Amino acid sequence: MLSLFRSLVKNEEGATAIEYGLIAALISVAAIAAFSLVGTNLGTMMNNVAGKM
């Protein structure tokens, strides 16, 4: 039983896939937040320019 537990602890093959998945999810969330903020600011700027004409 102890040797099975040790082999599971030493097995890191699946850990890297999970880590890459978490990194991709974090990048996606950051990109969505940035695009949303830029889109809102761009829309406000365009409305201000259109209002001055």
Coordinates of N, CA and C in Angstrom, one line a residue:
M1 N 0.8 -1.2 0.0 CA 0.0 0.0 0.0 C 0.9 1.3 0.0
L2 N 1.9 1.2 0.8 CA 2.8 2.4 0.9 C 3.5 2.6 -0.5
S3 N 3.9 1.5 -1.1 CA 4.6 1.7 -2.4 C 3.7 2.3 -3.5
L4 N 2.4 1.9 -3.4 CA 1.4 2.5 -4.4 C 1.3 4.0 -4.1
F5 N 1.2 4.4 -2.9 CA 1.1 5.8 -2.5 C 2.3 6.6 -3.0
R6 N 3.5 6.0 -2.8 CA 4.7 6.6 -3.3 C 4.8 6.8 -4.8
S7 N 4.3 5.8 -5.5 CA 4.3 5.9 -7.0 C 3.3 6.9 -7.5
L8 N 2.2 7.1 -6.8 CA 1.2 8.1 -7.1 C 1.8 9.5 -6.9
V9 N 2.5 9.7 -5.8 CA 3.1 11.0 -5.5 C 4.2 11.3 -6.5
K10 N 5.0 10.4 -6.9 CA 6.1 10.6 -7.9 C 5.6 10.8 -9.3
N11 N 4.4 10.4 -9.6 CA 3.9 10.5 -11.0 C 3.4 12.0 -11.2
E12 N 4.1 12.7 -12.1 CA 3.8 14.1 -12.3 C 3.3 14.3 -13.8
E13 N 3.0 13.3 -14.4 CA 2.6 13.4 -15.8 C 1.3 14.1 -16.0
G14 N 0.3 13.9 -15.2 CA -0.9 14.6 -15.3 C -0.9 16.0 -14.7
A15 N 0.0 16.3 -13.8 CA 0.1 17.6 -13.2 C 0.4 18.7 -14.2
T16 N 1.3 18.4 -15.1 CA 1.7 19.4 -16.1 C 0.5 19.8 -17.0
A17 N -0.3 18.8 -17.3 CA -1.5 19.1 -18.2 C -2.5 20.0 -17.4
I18 N -2.7 19.7 -16.1 CA -3.5 20.5 -15.3 C -3.0 22.0 -15.2
E19 N -1.7 22.1 -14.9 CA -1.1 23.4 -14.8 C -1.2 24.2 -16.1
Y20 N -1.0 23.6 -17.2 CA -1.2 24.3 -18.5 C -2.6 24.7 -18.7
G21 N -3.5 23.9 -18.3 CA -5.0 24.2 -18.4 C -5.3 25.4 -17.5
L22 N -4.8 25.5 -16.3 CA -5.0 26.6 -15.4 C -4.4 27.9 -15.9
I23 N -3.2 27.8 -16.5 CA -2.5 28.9 -17.1 C -3.3 29.5 -18.3
A24 N -3.8 28.6 -19.1 CA -4.6 29.0 -20.3 C -5.9 29.6 -19.8
A25 N -6.5 29.1 -18.8 CA -7.8 29.7 -18.2 C -7.5 31.1 -17.7
L26 N -6.4 31.3 -17.0 CA -6.1 32.6 -16.4 C -5.8 33.6 -17.5
I27 N -5.1 33.2 -18.5 CA -4.8 34.1 -19.7 C -6.1 34.5 -20.3
S28 N -7.0 33.5 -20.5 CA -8.3 33.8 -21.1 C -9.1 34.8 -20.3
V29 N -9.2 34.6 -19.0 CA -9.9 35.6 -18.2 C -9.3 37.0 -18.3
A30 N -8.0 37.1 -18.2 CA -7.4 38.4 -18.3 C -7.6 39.0 -19.7
A31 N -7.6 38.2 -20.7 CA -7.8 38.8 -22.1 C -9.3 39.3 -22.2
I32 N -10.2 38.5 -21.7 CA -11.6 38.9 -21.8 C -11.8 40.2 -21.0
A33 N -11.2 40.3 -19.8 CA -11.4 41.5 -19.0 C -10.7 42.7 -19.8
A34 N -9.6 42.5 -20.3 CA -8.9 43.6 -21.0 C -9.7 44.1 -22.3
F35 N -10.2 43.1 -23.1 CA -11.0 43.5 -24.2 C -12.2 44.2 -23.9
S36 N -12.9 43.8 -22.8 CA -14.1 44.4 -22.4 C -13.8 45.9 -22.0
L37 N -12.7 46.1 -21.2 CA -12.4 47.4 -20.8 C -12.0 48.3 -22.0
V38 N -11.3 47.8 -22.9 CA -10.9 48.6 -24.1 C -12.1 48.9 -24.9
G39 N -13.0 47.9 -25.1 CA -14.2 48.1 -25.9 C -15.1 49.2 -25.3
T40 N -15.2 49.2 -23.9 CA -16.0 50.2 -23.3 C -15.4 51.6 -23.4
N41 N -14.1 51.7 -23.2 CA -13.4 53.0 -23.4 C -13.5 53.5 -24.8
L42 N -13.3 52.6 -25.8 CA -13.4 52.9 -27.2 C -14.8 53.4 -27.6
G43 N -15.8 52.8 -27.1 CA -17.2 53.2 -27.3 C -17.5 54.6 -26.8
T44 N -17.0 54.8 -25.6 CA -17.1 56.1 -24.9 C -16.4 57.2 -25.8
M45 N -15.2 56.9 -26.2 CA -14.5 57.9 -27.0 C -15.2 58.2 -28.3
M46 N -15.7 57.2 -29.0 CA -16.4 57.4 -30.2 C -17.7 58.2 -30.0
N47 N -18.4 57.9 -29.0 CA -19.6 58.7 -28.7 C -19.2 60.2 -28.4
N48 N -18.1 60.4 -27.7 CA -17.7 61.8 -27.5 C -17.3 62.5 -28.7
V49 N -16.6 61.8 -29.6 CA -16.2 62.4 -30.9 C -17.5 62.7 -31.8
A50 N -18.4 61.8 -31.8 CA -19.6 61.9 -32.6 C -20.5 63.0 -32.0
G51 N -20.4 63.3 -30.7 CA -21.3 64.3 -30.1 C -20.7 65.7 -30.4
K52 N -19.5 65.8 -30.7 CA -18.9 67.1 -31.0 C -19.1 67.6 -32.4
M53 N -19.6 66.7 -33.3 CA -19.8 67.1 -34.7 C -21.1 67.6 -34.9

